[in-house]
Short mmCIF file of C-alpha atoms and ligand atoms in Angstrom, two decimals:
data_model
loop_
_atom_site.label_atom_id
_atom_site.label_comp_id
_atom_site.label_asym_id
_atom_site.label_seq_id
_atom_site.Cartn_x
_atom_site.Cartn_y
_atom_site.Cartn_z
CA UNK A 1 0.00 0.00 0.00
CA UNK A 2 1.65 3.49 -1.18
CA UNK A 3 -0.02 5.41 1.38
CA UNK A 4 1.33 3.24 4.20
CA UNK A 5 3.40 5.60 6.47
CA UNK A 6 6.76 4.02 7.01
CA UNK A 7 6.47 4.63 10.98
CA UNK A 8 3.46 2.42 11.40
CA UNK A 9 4.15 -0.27 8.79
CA UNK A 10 6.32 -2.25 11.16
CA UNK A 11 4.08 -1.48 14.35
CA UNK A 12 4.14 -4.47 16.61
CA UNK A 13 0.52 -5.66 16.41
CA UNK A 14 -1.20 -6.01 20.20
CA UNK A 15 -4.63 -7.20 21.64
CA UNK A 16 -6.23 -4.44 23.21
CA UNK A 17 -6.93 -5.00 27.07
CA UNK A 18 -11.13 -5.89 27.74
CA UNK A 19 -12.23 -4.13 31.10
CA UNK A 20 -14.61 -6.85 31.93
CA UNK A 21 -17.69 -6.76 33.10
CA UNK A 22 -16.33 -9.45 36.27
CA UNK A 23 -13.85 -6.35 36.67
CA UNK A 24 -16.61 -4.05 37.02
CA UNK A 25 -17.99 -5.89 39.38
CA UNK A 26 -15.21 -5.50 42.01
CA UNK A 27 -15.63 -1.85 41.92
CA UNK A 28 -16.69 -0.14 45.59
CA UNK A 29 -18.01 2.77 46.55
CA UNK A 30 -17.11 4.16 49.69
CA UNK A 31 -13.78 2.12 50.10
CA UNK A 32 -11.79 4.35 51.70
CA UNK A 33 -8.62 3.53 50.42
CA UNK A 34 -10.43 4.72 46.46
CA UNK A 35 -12.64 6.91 47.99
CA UNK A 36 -11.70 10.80 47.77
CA UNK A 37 -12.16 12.44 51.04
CA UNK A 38 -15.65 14.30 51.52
CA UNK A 39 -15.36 18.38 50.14
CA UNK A 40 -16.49 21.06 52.75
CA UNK A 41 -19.72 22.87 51.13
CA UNK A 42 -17.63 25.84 52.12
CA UNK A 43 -15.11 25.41 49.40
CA UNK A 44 -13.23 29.02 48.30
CA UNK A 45 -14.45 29.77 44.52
CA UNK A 46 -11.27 30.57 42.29
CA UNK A 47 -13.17 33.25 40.46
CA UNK A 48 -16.87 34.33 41.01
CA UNK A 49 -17.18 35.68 37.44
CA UNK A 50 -15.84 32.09 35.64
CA UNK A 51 -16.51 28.40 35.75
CA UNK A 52 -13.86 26.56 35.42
CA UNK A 53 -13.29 22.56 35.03
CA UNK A 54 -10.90 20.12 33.64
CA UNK A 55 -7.19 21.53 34.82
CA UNK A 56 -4.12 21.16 32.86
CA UNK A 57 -1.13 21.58 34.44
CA UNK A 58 1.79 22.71 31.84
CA UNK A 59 4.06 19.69 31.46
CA UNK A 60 6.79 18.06 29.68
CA UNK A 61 6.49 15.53 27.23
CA UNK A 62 7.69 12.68 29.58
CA UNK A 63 4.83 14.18 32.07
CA UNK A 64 6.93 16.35 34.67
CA UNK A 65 4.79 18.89 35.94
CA UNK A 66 6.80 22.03 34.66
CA UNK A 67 6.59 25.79 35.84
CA UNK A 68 8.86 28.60 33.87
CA UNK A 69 11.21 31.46 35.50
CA UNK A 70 9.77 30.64 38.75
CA UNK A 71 5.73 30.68 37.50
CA UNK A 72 3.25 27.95 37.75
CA UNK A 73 0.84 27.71 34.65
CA UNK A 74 -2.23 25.24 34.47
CA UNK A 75 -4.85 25.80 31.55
CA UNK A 76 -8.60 25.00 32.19
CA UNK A 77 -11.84 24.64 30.29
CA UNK A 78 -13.28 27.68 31.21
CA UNK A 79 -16.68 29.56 30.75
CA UNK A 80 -18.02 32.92 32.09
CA UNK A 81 -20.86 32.81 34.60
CA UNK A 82 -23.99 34.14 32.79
CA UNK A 83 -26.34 35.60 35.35
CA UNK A 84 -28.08 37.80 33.31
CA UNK A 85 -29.20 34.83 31.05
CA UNK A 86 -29.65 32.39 33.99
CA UNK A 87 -32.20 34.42 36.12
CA UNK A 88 -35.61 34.21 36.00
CA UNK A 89 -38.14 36.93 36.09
CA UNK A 90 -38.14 37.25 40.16
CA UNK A 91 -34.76 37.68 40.17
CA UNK A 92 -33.19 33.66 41.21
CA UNK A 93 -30.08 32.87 39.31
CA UNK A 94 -30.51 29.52 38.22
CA UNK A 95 -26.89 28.59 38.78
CA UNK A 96 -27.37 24.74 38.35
CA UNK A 97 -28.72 25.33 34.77
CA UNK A 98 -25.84 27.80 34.15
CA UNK A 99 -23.39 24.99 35.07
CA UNK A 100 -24.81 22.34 32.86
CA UNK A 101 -24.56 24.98 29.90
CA UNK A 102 -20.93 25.41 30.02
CA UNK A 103 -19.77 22.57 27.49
CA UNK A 104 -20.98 24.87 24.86
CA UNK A 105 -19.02 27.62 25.48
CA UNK A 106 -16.42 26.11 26.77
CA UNK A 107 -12.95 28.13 26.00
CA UNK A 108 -9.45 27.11 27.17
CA UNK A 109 -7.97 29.58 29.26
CA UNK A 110 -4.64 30.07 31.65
CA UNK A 111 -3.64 30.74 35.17
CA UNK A 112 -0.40 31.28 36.96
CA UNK A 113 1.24 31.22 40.40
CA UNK A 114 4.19 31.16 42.21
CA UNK A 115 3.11 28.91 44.72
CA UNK A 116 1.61 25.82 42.59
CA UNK A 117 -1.53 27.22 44.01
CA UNK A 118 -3.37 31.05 44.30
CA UNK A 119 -3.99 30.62 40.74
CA UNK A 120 -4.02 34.52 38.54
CA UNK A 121 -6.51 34.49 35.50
CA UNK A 122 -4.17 35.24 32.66
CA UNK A 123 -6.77 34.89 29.83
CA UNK A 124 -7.91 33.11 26.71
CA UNK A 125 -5.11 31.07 25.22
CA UNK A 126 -6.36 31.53 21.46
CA UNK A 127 -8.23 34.49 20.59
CA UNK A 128 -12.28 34.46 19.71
CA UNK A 129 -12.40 32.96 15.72
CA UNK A 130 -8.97 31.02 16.08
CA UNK A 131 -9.91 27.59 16.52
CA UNK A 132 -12.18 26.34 14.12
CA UNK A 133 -15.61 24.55 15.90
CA UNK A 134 -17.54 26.28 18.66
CA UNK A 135 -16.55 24.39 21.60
CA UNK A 136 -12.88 23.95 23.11
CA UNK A 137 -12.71 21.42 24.62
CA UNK A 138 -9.91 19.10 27.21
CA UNK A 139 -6.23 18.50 26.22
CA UNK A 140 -2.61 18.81 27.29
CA UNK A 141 -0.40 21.72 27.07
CA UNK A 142 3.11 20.69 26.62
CA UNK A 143 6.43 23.31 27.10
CA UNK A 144 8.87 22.13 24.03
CA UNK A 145 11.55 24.17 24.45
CA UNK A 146 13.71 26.54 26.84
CA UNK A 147 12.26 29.77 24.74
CA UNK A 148 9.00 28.69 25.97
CA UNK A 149 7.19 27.44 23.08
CA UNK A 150 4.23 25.05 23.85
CA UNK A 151 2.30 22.30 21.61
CA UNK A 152 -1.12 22.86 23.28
CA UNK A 153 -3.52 19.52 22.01
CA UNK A 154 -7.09 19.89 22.18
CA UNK A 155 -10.40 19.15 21.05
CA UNK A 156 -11.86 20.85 18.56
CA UNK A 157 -15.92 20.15 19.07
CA UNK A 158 -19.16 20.75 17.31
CA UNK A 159 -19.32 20.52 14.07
CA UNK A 160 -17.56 16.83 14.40
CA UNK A 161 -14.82 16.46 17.14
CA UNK A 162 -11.02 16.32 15.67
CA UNK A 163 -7.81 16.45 18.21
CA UNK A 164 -5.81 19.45 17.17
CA UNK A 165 -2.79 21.61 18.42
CA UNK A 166 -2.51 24.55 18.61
CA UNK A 167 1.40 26.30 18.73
CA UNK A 168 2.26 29.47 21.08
CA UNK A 169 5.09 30.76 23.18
CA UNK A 170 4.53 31.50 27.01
CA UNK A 171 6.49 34.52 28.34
CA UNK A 172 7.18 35.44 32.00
CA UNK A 173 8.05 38.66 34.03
CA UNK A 174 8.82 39.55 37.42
CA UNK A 175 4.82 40.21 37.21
CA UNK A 176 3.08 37.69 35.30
CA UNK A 177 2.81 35.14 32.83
CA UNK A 178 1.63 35.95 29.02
CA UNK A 179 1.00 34.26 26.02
CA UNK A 180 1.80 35.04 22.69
CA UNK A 181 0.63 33.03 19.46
CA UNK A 182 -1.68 29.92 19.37
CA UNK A 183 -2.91 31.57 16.05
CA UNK A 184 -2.79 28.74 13.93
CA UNK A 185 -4.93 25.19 14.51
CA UNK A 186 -3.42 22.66 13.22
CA UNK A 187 -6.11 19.74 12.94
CA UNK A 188 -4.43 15.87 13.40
CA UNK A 189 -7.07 13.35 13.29
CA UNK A 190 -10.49 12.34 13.88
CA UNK A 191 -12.36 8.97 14.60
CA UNK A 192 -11.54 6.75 11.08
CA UNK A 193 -14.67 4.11 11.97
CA UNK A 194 -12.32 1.41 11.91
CA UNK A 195 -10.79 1.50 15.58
CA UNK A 196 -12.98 4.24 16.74
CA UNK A 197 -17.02 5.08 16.31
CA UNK A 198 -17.47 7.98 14.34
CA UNK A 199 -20.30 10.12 14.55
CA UNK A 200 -22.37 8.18 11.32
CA UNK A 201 -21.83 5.31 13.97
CA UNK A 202 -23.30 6.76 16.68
CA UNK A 203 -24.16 10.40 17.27
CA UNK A 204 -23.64 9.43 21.16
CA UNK A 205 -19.90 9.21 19.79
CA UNK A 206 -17.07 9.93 22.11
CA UNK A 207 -13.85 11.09 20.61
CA UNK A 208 -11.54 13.69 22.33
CA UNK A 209 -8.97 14.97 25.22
CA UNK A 210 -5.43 13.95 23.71
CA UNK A 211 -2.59 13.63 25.76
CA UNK A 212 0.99 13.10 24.05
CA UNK A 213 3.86 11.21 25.58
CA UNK A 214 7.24 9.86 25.35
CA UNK A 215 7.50 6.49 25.52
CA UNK A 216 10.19 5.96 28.13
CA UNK A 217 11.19 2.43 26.81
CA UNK A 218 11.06 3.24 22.97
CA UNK A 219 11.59 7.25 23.49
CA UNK A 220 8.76 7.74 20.09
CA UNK A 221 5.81 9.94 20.92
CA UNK A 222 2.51 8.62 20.98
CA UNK A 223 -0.92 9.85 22.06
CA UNK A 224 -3.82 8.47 24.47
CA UNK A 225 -7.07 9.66 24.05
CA UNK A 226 -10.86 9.06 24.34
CA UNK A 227 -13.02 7.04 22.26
CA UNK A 228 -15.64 4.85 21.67
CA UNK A 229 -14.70 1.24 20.00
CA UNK A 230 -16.05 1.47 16.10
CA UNK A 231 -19.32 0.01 14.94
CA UNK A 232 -22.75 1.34 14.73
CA UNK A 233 -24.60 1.81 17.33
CA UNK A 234 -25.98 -1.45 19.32
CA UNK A 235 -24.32 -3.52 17.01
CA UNK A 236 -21.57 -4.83 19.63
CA UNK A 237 -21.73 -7.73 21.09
CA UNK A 238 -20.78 -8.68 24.74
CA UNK A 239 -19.33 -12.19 24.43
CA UNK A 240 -17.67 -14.07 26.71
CA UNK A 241 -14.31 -12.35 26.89
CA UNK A 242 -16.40 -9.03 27.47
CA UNK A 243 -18.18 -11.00 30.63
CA UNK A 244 -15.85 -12.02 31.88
CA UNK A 245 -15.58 -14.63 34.95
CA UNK A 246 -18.98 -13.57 36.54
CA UNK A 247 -20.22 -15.24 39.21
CA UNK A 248 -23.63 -17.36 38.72
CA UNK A 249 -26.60 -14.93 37.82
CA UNK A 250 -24.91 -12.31 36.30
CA UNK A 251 -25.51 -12.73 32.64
CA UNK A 252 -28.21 -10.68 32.16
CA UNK A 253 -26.52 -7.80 30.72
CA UNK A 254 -29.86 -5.75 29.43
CA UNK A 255 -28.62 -3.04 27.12
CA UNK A 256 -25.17 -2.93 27.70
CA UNK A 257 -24.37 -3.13 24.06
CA UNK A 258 -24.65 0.48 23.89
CA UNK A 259 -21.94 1.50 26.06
CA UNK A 260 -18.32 0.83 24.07
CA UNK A 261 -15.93 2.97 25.81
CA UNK A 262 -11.67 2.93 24.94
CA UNK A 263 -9.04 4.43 25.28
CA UNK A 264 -7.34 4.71 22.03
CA UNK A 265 -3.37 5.09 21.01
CA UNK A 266 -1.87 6.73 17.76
CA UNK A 267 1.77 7.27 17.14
CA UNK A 268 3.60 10.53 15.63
CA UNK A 269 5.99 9.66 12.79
CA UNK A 270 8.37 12.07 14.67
CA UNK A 271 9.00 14.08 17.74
CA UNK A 272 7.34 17.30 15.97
CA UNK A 273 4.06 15.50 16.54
CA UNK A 274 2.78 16.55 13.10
CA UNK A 275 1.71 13.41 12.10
CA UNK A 276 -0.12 10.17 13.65
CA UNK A 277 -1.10 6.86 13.06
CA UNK A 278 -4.11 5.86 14.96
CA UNK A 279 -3.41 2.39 16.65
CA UNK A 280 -5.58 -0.20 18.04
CA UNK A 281 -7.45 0.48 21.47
CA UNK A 282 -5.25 -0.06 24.59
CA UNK A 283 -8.33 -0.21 27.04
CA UNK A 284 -12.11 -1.38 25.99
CA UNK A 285 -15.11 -1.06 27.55
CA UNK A 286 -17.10 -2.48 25.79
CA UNK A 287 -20.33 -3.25 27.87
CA UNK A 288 -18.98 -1.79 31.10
CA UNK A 289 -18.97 1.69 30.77
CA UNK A 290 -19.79 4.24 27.78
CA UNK A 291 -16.55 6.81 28.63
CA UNK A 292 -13.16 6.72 29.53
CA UNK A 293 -12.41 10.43 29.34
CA UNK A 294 -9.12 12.12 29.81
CA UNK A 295 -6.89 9.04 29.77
CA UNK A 296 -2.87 10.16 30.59
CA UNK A 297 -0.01 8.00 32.40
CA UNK A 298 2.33 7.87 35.02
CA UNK A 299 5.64 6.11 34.99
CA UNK A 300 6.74 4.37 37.80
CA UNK A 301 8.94 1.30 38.85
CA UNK A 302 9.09 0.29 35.17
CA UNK A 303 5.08 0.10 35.13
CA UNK A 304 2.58 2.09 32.93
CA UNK A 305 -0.04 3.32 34.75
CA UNK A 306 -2.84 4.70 32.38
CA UNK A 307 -5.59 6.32 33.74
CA UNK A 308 -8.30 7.74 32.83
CA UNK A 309 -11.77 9.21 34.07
CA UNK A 310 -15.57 8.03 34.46
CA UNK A 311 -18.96 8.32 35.96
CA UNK A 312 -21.21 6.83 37.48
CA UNK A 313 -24.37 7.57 34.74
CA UNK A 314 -21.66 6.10 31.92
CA UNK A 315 -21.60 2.58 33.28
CA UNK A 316 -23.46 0.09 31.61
CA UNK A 317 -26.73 -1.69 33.04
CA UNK A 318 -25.93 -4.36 36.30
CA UNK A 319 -22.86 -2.45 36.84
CA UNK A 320 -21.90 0.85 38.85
CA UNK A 321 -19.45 3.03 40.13
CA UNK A 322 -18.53 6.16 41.31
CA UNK A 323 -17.26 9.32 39.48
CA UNK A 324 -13.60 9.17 39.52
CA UNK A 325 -10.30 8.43 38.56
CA UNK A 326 -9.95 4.30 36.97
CA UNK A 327 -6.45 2.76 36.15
CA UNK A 328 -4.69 0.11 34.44
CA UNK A 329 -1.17 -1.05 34.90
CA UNK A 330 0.89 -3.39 32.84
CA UNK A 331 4.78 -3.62 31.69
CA UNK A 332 4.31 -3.18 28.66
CA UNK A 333 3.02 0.14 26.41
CA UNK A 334 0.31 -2.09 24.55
CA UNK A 335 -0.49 -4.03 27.28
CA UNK A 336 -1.88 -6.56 28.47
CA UNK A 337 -3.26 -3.89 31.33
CA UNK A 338 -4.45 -5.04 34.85
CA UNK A 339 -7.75 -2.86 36.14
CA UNK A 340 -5.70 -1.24 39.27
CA UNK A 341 -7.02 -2.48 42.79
CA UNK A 342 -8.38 -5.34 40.32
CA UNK A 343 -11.30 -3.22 39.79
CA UNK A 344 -9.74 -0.22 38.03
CA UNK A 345 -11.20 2.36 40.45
CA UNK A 346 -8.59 4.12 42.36
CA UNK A 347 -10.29 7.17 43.29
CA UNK A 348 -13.64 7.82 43.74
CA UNK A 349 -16.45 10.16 44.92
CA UNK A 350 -17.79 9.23 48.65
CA UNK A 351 -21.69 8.31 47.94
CA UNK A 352 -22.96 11.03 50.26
CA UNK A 353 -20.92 13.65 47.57
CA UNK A 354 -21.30 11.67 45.06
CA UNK A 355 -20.87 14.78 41.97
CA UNK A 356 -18.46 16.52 44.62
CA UNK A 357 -15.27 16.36 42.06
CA UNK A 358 -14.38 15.58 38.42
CA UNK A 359 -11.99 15.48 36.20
CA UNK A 360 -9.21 14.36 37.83
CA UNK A 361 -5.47 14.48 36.83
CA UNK A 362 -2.95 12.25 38.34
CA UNK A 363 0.35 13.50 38.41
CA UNK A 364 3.94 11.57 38.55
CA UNK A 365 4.50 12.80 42.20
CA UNK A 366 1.07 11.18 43.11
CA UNK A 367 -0.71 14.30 43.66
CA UNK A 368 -4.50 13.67 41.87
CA UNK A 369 -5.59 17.91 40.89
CA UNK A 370 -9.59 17.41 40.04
CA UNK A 371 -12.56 20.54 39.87
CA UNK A 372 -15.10 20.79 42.08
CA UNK A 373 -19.01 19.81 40.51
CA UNK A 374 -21.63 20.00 43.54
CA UNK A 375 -21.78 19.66 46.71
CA UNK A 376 -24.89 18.88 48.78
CA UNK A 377 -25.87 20.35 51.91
CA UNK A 378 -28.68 19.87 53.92
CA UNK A 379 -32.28 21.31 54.09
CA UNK A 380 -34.98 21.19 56.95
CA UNK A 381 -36.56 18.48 54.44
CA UNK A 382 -34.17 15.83 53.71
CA UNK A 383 -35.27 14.71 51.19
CA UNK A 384 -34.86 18.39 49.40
CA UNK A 385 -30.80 18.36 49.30
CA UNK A 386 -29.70 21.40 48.02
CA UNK A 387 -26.31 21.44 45.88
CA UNK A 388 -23.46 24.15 46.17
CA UNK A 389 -22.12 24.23 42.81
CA UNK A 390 -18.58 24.31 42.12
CA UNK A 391 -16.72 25.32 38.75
CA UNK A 392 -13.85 25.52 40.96
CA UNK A 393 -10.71 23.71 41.99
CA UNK A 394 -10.89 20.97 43.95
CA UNK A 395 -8.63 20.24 47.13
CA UNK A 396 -5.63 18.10 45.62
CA UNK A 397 -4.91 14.58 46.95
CA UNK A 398 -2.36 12.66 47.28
CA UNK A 399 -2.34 8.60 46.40
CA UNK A 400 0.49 6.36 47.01
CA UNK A 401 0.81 3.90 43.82
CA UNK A 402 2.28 0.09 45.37
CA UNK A 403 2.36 -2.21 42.32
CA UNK A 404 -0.79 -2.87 41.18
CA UNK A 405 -2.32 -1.20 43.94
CA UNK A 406 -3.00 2.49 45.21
CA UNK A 407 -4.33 4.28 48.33
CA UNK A 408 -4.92 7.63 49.02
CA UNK A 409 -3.15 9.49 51.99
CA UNK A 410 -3.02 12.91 52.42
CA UNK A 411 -5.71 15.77 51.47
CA UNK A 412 -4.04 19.19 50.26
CA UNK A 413 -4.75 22.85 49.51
CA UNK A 414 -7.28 23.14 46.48
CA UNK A 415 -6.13 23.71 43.57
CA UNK A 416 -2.39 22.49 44.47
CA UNK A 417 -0.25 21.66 41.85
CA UNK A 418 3.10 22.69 42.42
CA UNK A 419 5.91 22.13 40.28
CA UNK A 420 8.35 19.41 39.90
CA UNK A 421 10.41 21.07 37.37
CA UNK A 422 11.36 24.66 36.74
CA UNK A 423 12.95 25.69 33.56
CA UNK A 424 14.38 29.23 32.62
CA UNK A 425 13.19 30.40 29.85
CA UNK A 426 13.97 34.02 29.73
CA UNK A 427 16.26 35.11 27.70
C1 FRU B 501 -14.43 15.87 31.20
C2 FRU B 501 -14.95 16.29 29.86
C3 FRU B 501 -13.93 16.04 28.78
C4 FRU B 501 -14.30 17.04 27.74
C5 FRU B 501 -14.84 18.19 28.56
C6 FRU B 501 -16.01 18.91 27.98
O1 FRU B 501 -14.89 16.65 32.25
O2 FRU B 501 -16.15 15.65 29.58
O3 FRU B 501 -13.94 14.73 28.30
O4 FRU B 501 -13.19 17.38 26.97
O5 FRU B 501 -15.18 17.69 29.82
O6 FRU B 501 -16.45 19.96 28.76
#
């Protein structure tokens, strides 16, 4: 085939890694070892004027947490508060339905510190009319280079949803942090229908948050990211390797065909991440769970530890789980992956909070950054809980990764996520 890219001709063919259903099964709420400790309703809001949600700290391509002359920089899917459209004609701000808007409009925007933490609103990173759909949505900014130049992949979503990058320079003074650039999208791939559902498949489709990487074994730089495994629609079928060993009484899987979550692998032909090959699936889950959202690694003890996030309204029927943080671990790049804990969950919502945080990020030093959703507090009535929504950083946790195991250990300021690295970039 002339159109074969050399890079991907010779790819070692692998077996992607079934999260089974008998997996699923092992998951716990409320353990507290993978249970993230309960939120105070009283949590500090980062900025009363924004929402914000999925964090991304700055980074290296191996995954150090990175901050520049001294500064701290995450990015965030960001969206204004809208009070004037969100209040009714006696005045209440409907902030719940304000919050459930904000995938729309989501924008990516930055923040700095010098503490990992007391993040400053620096801005939008691109400019309104720069990137090309209507929604930007989660990804991983990545510092390239001493001069400060960062790859930032993203989503671009609605029309379609195709990963992208975007390339811009970050610049620092005694003051502040600024960015210059991210003018131009550059638009990489989207689902191909063969490996991963495309829309015409399903228009439930899942297909977004990149995150690159260096292999640390083979040094090439590949990409996990979210997806759905390809075929139309209720057309996949949960077979025996999907099951499973469950115990007696357990086949009844009622519509679980529908939910055909992965997370999905392509490879660049070189470091300048211009060009990818999308591989076979690492993770499926097919008939478990419908999303495995933000999937990124940590490297540790000669392991590969890929996680990646879910909820609890994702998970197929007979099954459930909290909202949280699932991982896999294996030796190998392509697998085969063990679920973590031998369910997969590692960290999880308490069922009393059970939308308390999202999105979370762990990082190589074992600190897990997540946003705060909602948390309930109680009315005379109880069965009228109120929710105190977030759109706000979440207190950072700290889990302690022991083989194919975890725990968590130690709650931390929200919104910490100092760095590990710091380079100069000034010149
Ligand atoms: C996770 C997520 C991401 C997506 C974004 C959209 O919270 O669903 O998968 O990129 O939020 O707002």
């Amino acid at each position: 085939m002339a159109n074969t890219p050399v890079y991907a001709k010779n790819y070692p063919s692998y077996t992607s890694t079934i999260w089974t259903r008998a997996d699923a099964l092992k998951v716990h709420e409320d353990d507290p070892t993978t249970t993230q400790p309960l939120v105070d309703k009283e949590f500090p809001i980062l900025n009363d004027k924004l929402f914000i949600w999925d964090t991304m700290p700055l980074r290296s391509l191996d995954g150090t947490i990175v901050s520049v002359d001294g500064w701290s920089v995450i990015f965030t899917l960001t969206a204004d508060r809208s009070p004037e459209k969100f209040t009714d004609a006696k005045g209440n701000y409907d902030i719940t339905a304000d919050w459930n808007d904000r995938h729309g409009r989501a924008r990516i925007c930055f923040w700095y510190s010098r503490t990992g933490k007391d993040w400053i609103f620096g801005g939008r990173v691109m400019k309104e009319g720069v990137s090309p759909t209507t929604r930007e949505w989660a990804g991983t900014p990545i510092l390239l280079s001493k001069k400060g130049v960062v790859d930032l992949y993203y989503t671009c979503v609605t029309p379609g949803a195709t990963i992208a990058k975007v390339r811009g320079r970050i610049k620092t003074s005694s003051t502040g942090v600024t960015v210059e650039g991210f003018t131009t999208v550059k638009e990489l791939f989207s689902a191909d229908g063969k490996y991963y559902q495309t829309e015409d498949q399903n228009t439930y489709w899942n297909f977004r948050d990149p995150c690159p990487f260096l292999d640390p074994v083979d040094g090439r730089l590949y990409m996990v990211f979210e997806g759905n495994v390809a075929g139309d629609r209720g057309t996949h079928q949960i077979g025996t390797n999907e099951m499973g060993a469950v115990p007696p009484g357990y086949s009844n899987v009622g519509g679980a065909r529908y939910q055909t979550g992965c997370i999905g692998l392509a490879v660049a032909s070189d470091i300048s991440g211009d060009n990818w090959e999308l591989l076979p699936p690492l993770v499926t889950a097919v008939g478990v769970n419908d999303q495995t959202e933000r999937p990124h690694y940590v490297f540790k003890d000669g392991k590969y530890y890929l996680f990646t996030i879910s909820h609890k309204y994702t998970y197929a029927d007979g099954l459930t789980g909290p909202d949280g943080v699932y991982g896999f671990v294996s030796e190998n790049l392509t697998g085969p992956y063990r679920p973590m804990n031998s369910s997969g969950l590692v960290l999880g919502n308490p069922s009393s909070q059970p939308y308390q945080t999202y999105s979370h990020y762990v990082m190589p030093n074992g600190l897990v950054t997540s946003f705060i959703d909602s948390v309930p507090f109680p009315t005379p009535n109880p069965d009228d809980l109120q929710y105190r929504i977030g759109g706000t950083e979440a207190p950072t946790v700290r889990i302690k990764l022991d083989g194919d195991r975890s725990f968590v250990v130690e709650t931390l300021d929200y919104g910490y996520i100092p760095a590990m690295k710091d380079y100069t970039i000034s010149s």
